[in-house]
Amino acid sequence: MSLNPKPLYAAPEDWRAYSGTLSRRVFAFILDYIIVLLLCIPAAVVLFFLSILTLGLGFFLYPALFVLVAGLYFGLTVGGPSQASPGMRAMGIAIVRVDGRPMDFLLAIAHLALFWILNSLLTPLILLAGLFTERSRLIHDLLVGTATVRTD
């Protein structure tokens, strides 16, 4: 996993860039959420001491701890220069914008939020959309203008 000096920003036209991305996304999802769950442990410890310093006000953040950690994790990794989370990099995929601009933090957060909303409403139908759309794009990819491509 090395940092690519020439990152891929635009969605390529070659169909081979999209072959197998749907199954790779599933495995990347599993890896990423294991990492997020592991990151929640030190975040909970930090939040505990922060709660003591704020006379208990920090305890109100515990219900949102997973959402905050996952948001920062995906916002910083998918919105970063590699345009992929560590799970995505391990699976050899990245998220690119269809318009050719690089991913940014806010678009990565919007992509994640739409994924959570649509996944809670349409599970498992959200994955079926990838079988019938061009470039194996899922519904939240269509809404924010992104595509998942192979990097290997």
XYZ file of N, CA and C in Angstrom:
456
model
N 0.829 -1.177 0.000
C 0.000 0.000 0.000
C 0.876 1.243 0.000
N 1.215 1.708 -1.154
C 2.009 2.917 -1.254
C 1.138 4.053 -1.765
N 1.564 5.254 -1.448
C 0.838 6.422 -1.896
C 1.137 6.658 -3.362
N 0.090 6.696 -4.159
C 0.235 6.883 -5.592
C 0.567 8.347 -5.880
N 1.718 8.644 -6.512
C 2.056 10.042 -6.797
C 1.126 10.678 -7.825
N 0.492 9.879 -8.673
C -0.462 10.397 -9.650
C -1.818 9.761 -9.367
N -2.584 10.306 -8.416
C -3.860 9.683 -8.077
C -4.859 9.784 -9.224
N -5.771 8.839 -9.261
C -6.802 8.784 -10.286
C -7.983 9.624 -9.821
N -8.302 10.695 -10.540
C -9.413 11.546 -10.146
C -10.644 11.322 -11.009
N -10.484 11.217 -12.297
C -11.627 11.080 -13.194
C -11.996 9.616 -13.355
N -13.267 9.372 -13.531
C -13.750 8.015 -13.749
C -13.366 7.572 -15.160
N -12.586 6.498 -15.284
C -12.159 6.065 -16.616
C -13.320 5.479 -17.422
N -13.153 5.464 -18.721
C -14.179 4.920 -19.610
C -14.025 3.418 -19.834
N -12.865 2.870 -19.543
C -12.593 1.454 -19.769
C -13.395 0.601 -18.790
N -14.143 -0.381 -19.294
C -14.995 -1.220 -18.458
C -14.200 -2.067 -17.484
N -12.926 -2.328 -17.793
C -12.114 -3.162 -16.900
C -11.820 -2.471 -15.578
N -11.923 -1.165 -15.545
C -11.691 -0.425 -14.298
C -12.792 -0.678 -13.277
N -13.924 -1.229 -13.714
C -15.072 -1.430 -12.830
C -15.381 -2.906 -12.587
N -14.666 -3.803 -13.220
C -14.980 -5.228 -13.057
C -14.559 -5.705 -11.668
N -15.481 -6.329 -10.995
C -15.216 -6.875 -9.675
C -15.247 -5.879 -8.540
N -15.635 -4.643 -8.804
C -15.611 -3.645 -7.741
C -16.711 -3.877 -6.706
N -17.821 -4.477 -7.103
C -18.924 -4.669 -6.171
C -18.533 -5.624 -5.046
N -17.925 -6.741 -5.383
C -17.501 -7.683 -4.336
C -16.352 -7.105 -3.515
N -15.481 -6.351 -4.145
C -14.385 -5.719 -3.411
C -14.912 -4.684 -2.426
N -15.992 -4.002 -2.792
C -16.588 -3.025 -1.882
C -17.134 -3.685 -0.635
N -17.707 -4.873 -0.785
C -18.254 -5.583 0.377
C -17.136 -5.941 1.350
N -16.031 -6.477 0.836
C -14.922 -6.849 1.707
C -14.243 -5.610 2.306
N -14.162 -4.530 1.546
C -13.595 -3.288 2.064
C -14.471 -2.735 3.179
N -15.778 -2.854 3.026
C -16.727 -2.421 4.059
C -16.457 -3.176 5.361
N -16.288 -4.486 5.279
C -16.039 -5.294 6.480
C -14.732 -4.867 7.149
N -13.673 -4.727 6.362
C -12.387 -4.303 6.921
C -12.468 -2.916 7.558
N -13.106 -1.994 6.871
C -13.186 -0.630 7.385
C -13.980 -0.556 8.684
N -15.053 -1.306 8.782
C -15.844 -1.224 10.004
C -15.191 -1.961 11.164
N -14.346 -2.929 10.908
C -13.533 -3.512 11.976
C -12.553 -2.463 12.497
N -11.942 -1.714 11.574
C -11.010 -0.656 11.966
C -11.731 0.437 12.748
N -12.922 0.831 12.303
C -13.680 1.866 13.003
C -14.050 1.402 14.407
N -14.462 0.145 14.533
C -14.795 -0.373 15.864
C -13.574 -0.380 16.767
N -12.415 -0.728 16.233
C -11.191 -0.696 17.028
C -10.804 0.732 17.405
N -11.053 1.689 16.528
C -10.762 3.088 16.831
C -11.723 3.660 17.875
N -12.898 3.054 18.009
C -13.853 3.526 19.013
C -13.364 3.258 20.432
N -12.497 2.278 20.618
C -12.004 1.957 21.960
C -11.165 3.106 22.524
N -10.102 3.547 21.824
C -9.366 4.686 22.392
C -10.191 5.977 22.398
N -11.098 6.124 21.463
C -11.946 7.317 21.450
C -12.857 7.336 22.677
N -13.330 6.168 23.105
C -14.176 6.092 24.297
C -13.379 6.432 25.551
N -12.123 6.008 25.594
C -11.275 6.343 26.738
C -11.020 7.851 26.785
N -10.688 8.438 25.646
C -10.470 9.886 25.585
C -11.743 10.629 25.962
N -12.880 10.154 25.494
C -14.154 10.798 25.807
C -14.477 10.678 27.294
N -14.077 9.576 27.919
C -14.302 9.422 29.354
C -13.577 10.515 30.135
N -12.283 10.722 29.823
C -11.527 11.745 30.533
C -12.009 13.149 30.170
N -12.430 13.338 28.942
C -13.017 14.614 28.549
C -14.314 14.865 29.313
N -15.078 13.819 29.548
C -16.331 13.942 30.296
C -16.067 14.339 31.737
N -14.997 13.820 32.313
C -14.648 14.212 33.681
C -14.269 15.692 33.722
N -13.489 16.129 32.733
C -13.077 17.537 32.693
C -14.253 18.484 32.466
N -15.262 18.026 31.758
C -16.420 18.882 31.466
C -17.566 18.650 32.443
N -17.242 18.020 33.577
C -18.224 17.756 34.640
C -19.417 16.942 34.134
N -19.140 15.971 33.282
C -20.167 15.038 32.832
C -20.828 15.363 31.516
N -20.564 16.523 30.956
C -21.217 16.885 29.689
C -20.750 16.001 28.534
N -19.515 15.535 28.576
C -18.990 14.692 27.503
C -19.671 13.340 27.408
N -20.300 12.899 28.507
C -20.988 11.606 28.476
C -22.142 11.595 27.478
N -22.652 12.768 27.148
C -23.741 12.845 26.178
C -23.278 12.507 24.756
N -21.971 12.480 24.534
C -21.438 12.151 23.211
C -21.285 10.642 22.986
N -21.401 9.851 24.037
C -21.231 8.408 23.873
C -22.200 7.777 22.867
N -23.470 8.163 22.834
C -24.349 7.551 21.816
C -23.933 7.860 20.381
N -23.253 8.978 20.181
C -22.837 9.365 18.831
C -21.378 9.029 18.557
N -20.735 8.283 19.438
C -19.307 8.028 19.308
C -18.972 7.290 18.015
N -19.725 6.250 17.688
C -19.456 5.489 16.466
C -19.619 6.372 15.232
N -20.658 7.178 15.213
C -20.913 8.051 14.066
C -19.784 9.077 13.919
N -19.321 9.630 15.027
C -18.237 10.611 14.972
C -16.930 9.985 14.506
N -16.602 8.812 15.051
C -15.361 8.150 14.658
C -15.420 7.732 13.193
N -16.537 7.135 12.779
C -16.670 6.703 11.385
C -16.664 7.898 10.435
N -17.296 8.984 10.823
C -17.301 10.177 9.980
C -15.908 10.747 9.784
N -15.153 10.851 10.872
C -13.776 11.336 10.747
C -12.915 10.361 9.955
N -13.094 9.085 10.213
C -12.302 8.057 9.524
C -12.512 8.123 8.015
N -13.768 8.110 7.582
C -14.047 8.121 6.151
C -13.827 9.499 5.533
N -14.110 10.553 6.277
C -13.886 11.888 5.749
C -12.416 12.158 5.478
N -11.559 11.714 6.395
C -10.128 11.956 6.233
C -9.470 11.001 5.248
N -9.965 9.762 5.157
C -9.315 8.802 4.259
C -9.874 8.878 2.840
N -11.185 8.813 2.703
C -11.780 8.880 1.362
C -11.655 10.295 0.803
N -11.723 11.288 1.663
C -11.554 12.667 1.226
C -10.104 13.087 1.122
N -9.181 12.189 1.384
C -7.752 12.495 1.332
C -7.158 12.268 -0.041
N -5.846 12.321 -0.132
C -5.181 12.208 -1.433
C -5.336 10.840 -2.099
N -5.487 9.763 -1.325
C -5.607 8.440 -1.944
C -7.039 8.145 -2.393
N -8.011 8.943 -1.935
C -9.427 8.774 -2.269
C -9.931 7.383 -1.930
N -9.345 6.767 -0.909
C -9.753 5.429 -0.491
C -9.448 5.253 0.986
N -10.297 4.510 1.664
C -10.047 4.159 3.053
C -9.026 3.021 3.086
N -8.463 2.709 4.244
C -7.519 1.588 4.304
C -8.111 0.258 3.828
N -9.380 0.020 4.108
C -10.026 -1.193 3.609
C -10.141 -1.192 2.092
N -10.433 -0.046 1.527
C -10.515 0.072 0.067
C -9.140 -0.107 -0.559
N -8.122 0.474 0.056
C -6.771 0.307 -0.487
C -6.340 -1.148 -0.425
N -6.722 -1.845 0.649
C -6.379 -3.266 0.763
C -7.069 -4.088 -0.319
N -8.247 -3.667 -0.735
C -8.990 -4.379 -1.773
C -8.689 -3.857 -3.173
N -7.877 -2.826 -3.279
C -7.480 -2.317 -4.584
C -8.537 -1.494 -5.286
N -9.310 -0.720 -4.524
C -10.327 0.150 -5.120
C -10.202 1.558 -4.547
N -10.794 2.508 -5.244
C -10.838 3.897 -4.791
C -12.132 4.520 -5.298
N -12.534 5.598 -4.668
C -13.731 6.332 -5.095
C -13.286 7.548 -5.883
N -13.866 7.724 -7.064
C -13.559 8.890 -7.892
C -14.859 9.623 -8.222
N -14.724 10.908 -8.468
C -15.879 11.690 -8.898
C -16.026 11.573 -10.406
N -17.236 11.545 -10.853
C -17.511 11.421 -12.280
C -17.092 12.684 -13.027
N -17.164 13.831 -12.367
C -16.798 15.088 -13.032
C -15.290 15.325 -13.085
N -14.489 14.432 -12.494
C -13.044 14.530 -12.606
C -12.349 15.290 -11.497
N -13.087 15.928 -10.622
C -12.459 16.642 -9.508
C -12.111 15.664 -8.389
N -11.146 16.009 -7.541
C -10.799 15.098 -6.443
C -11.872 15.090 -5.355
N -11.947 13.990 -4.625
C -12.868 13.884 -3.492
C -12.395 14.839 -2.404
N -13.348 15.427 -1.699
C -13.003 16.262 -0.560
C -13.711 15.732 0.684
N -13.414 16.328 1.818
C -13.935 15.853 3.100
C -15.456 15.866 3.128
N -16.064 16.967 2.690
C -17.527 17.084 2.761
C -18.233 16.101 1.839
N -17.690 15.881 0.662
C -18.310 14.918 -0.242
C -18.165 13.497 0.304
N -17.044 13.205 0.941
C -16.868 11.887 1.558
C -17.876 11.680 2.691
N -18.137 12.721 3.476
C -19.127 12.641 4.553
C -20.530 12.482 3.968
N -20.843 13.220 2.907
C -22.156 13.096 2.263
C -22.333 11.697 1.681
N -21.288 11.148 1.089
C -21.323 9.797 0.538
C -21.607 8.785 1.650
N -20.942 8.943 2.786
C -21.141 8.047 3.924
C -22.550 8.176 4.494
N -23.017 9.411 4.660
C -24.351 9.627 5.220
C -25.430 9.037 4.315
N -25.310 9.251 3.022
C -26.290 8.667 2.096
C -26.217 7.146 2.098
N -25.020 6.605 2.231
C -24.878 5.149 2.317
C -25.620 4.621 3.533
N -25.437 5.256 4.685
C -26.111 4.793 5.905
C -27.625 4.922 5.785
N -28.102 6.032 5.258
C -29.548 6.247 5.130
C -30.160 5.244 4.162
N -29.566 5.117 2.987
C -30.118 4.203 1.987
C -29.954 2.745 2.397
N -28.877 2.439 3.084
C -28.664 1.068 3.531
C -29.683 0.689 4.598
N -30.061 1.621 5.458
C -31.058 1.320 6.474
C -32.451 1.167 5.862
N -32.700 1.818 4.741
C -34.011 1.721 4.094
C -34.101 0.581 3.081
N -33.026 0.289 2.379
C -33.086 -0.608 1.232
C -32.269 -1.893 1.358
N -31.757 -2.204 2.538
C -30.907 -3.399 2.671
C -31.681 -4.621 2.258
N -31.182 -5.537 1.509
C -29.933 -5.599 0.753
C -30.091 -5.083 -0.674
N -31.168 -4.416 -0.956
C -31.429 -3.941 -2.317
C -30.401 -2.933 -2.800
N -29.697 -2.294 -1.865
C -28.700 -1.302 -2.258
C -27.596 -1.943 -3.094
N -27.253 -3.200 -2.800
C -26.222 -3.889 -3.577
C -26.749 -4.373 -4.925
N -28.027 -4.632 -5.015
C -28.595 -5.082 -6.288
C -28.525 -3.993 -7.357
N -28.553 -2.744 -6.944
C -28.467 -1.654 -7.913
C -27.150 -1.711 -8.670
N -26.091 -2.154 -8.015
C -24.793 -2.243 -8.661
C -24.729 -3.269 -9.764
N -25.639 -4.220 -9.750
C -25.668 -5.235 -10.801
C -26.296 -4.719 -12.088
N -27.085 -3.656 -11.992
C -27.837 -3.192 -13.147
C -27.450 -1.802 -13.645
N -26.589 -1.106 -12.924
C -26.200 0.234 -13.357
C -24.854 0.185 -14.070
N -24.604 1.206 -14.874
C -23.301 1.284 -15.532
C -22.229 1.526 -14.481
N -21.058 1.004 -14.708
C -19.904 1.146 -13.821
C -20.139 0.561 -12.434
N -21.144 -0.289 -12.268
C -21.488 -0.921 -10.986
C -21.690 0.106 -9.878
N -22.300 1.220 -10.218
C -22.532 2.274 -9.239
C -23.747 1.950 -8.385
N -23.655 2.248 -7.092
C -24.773 2.070 -6.183
C -25.589 3.356 -6.135
N -26.721 3.317 -5.450
C -27.637 4.456 -5.477
C -26.988 5.710 -4.899
N -26.256 5.560 -3.795
C -25.628 6.748 -3.214
C -24.494 7.269 -4.100
N -23.884 6.392 -4.896
C -22.893 6.856 -5.871
C -23.559 7.716 -6.947
N -24.720 7.291 -7.391
C -25.448 8.058 -8.402
C -25.870 9.424 -7.869
N -26.265 9.467 -6.592
C -26.747 10.721 -6.018
C -25.638 11.748 -5.808
N -24.437 11.304 -5.460
C -23.352 12.264 -5.214
C -22.384 12.375 -6.381
N -22.560 11.569 -7.411
C -21.716 11.675 -8.608
C -20.353 11.045 -8.455
N -20.305 9.849 -7.879
C -19.043 9.142 -7.712
C -19.113 7.765 -8.354
N -17.965 7.151 -8.504
C -17.871 5.774 -8.987
C -16.709 5.114 -8.264
N -16.773 3.803 -8.125
C -15.695 3.059 -7.499
C -14.908 2.347 -8.591
N -13.602 2.551 -8.594
C -12.748 1.990 -9.642
C -11.651 1.142 -9.010
N -11.131 0.242 -9.835
C -9.990 -0.568 -9.407
C -8.719 0.248 -9.513
N -7.832 0.046 -8.564
C -6.549 0.743 -8.604
C -5.406 -0.204 -8.914
N -5.693 -1.493 -8.988
C -4.625 -2.458 -9.283
C -4.766 -3.020 -10.670
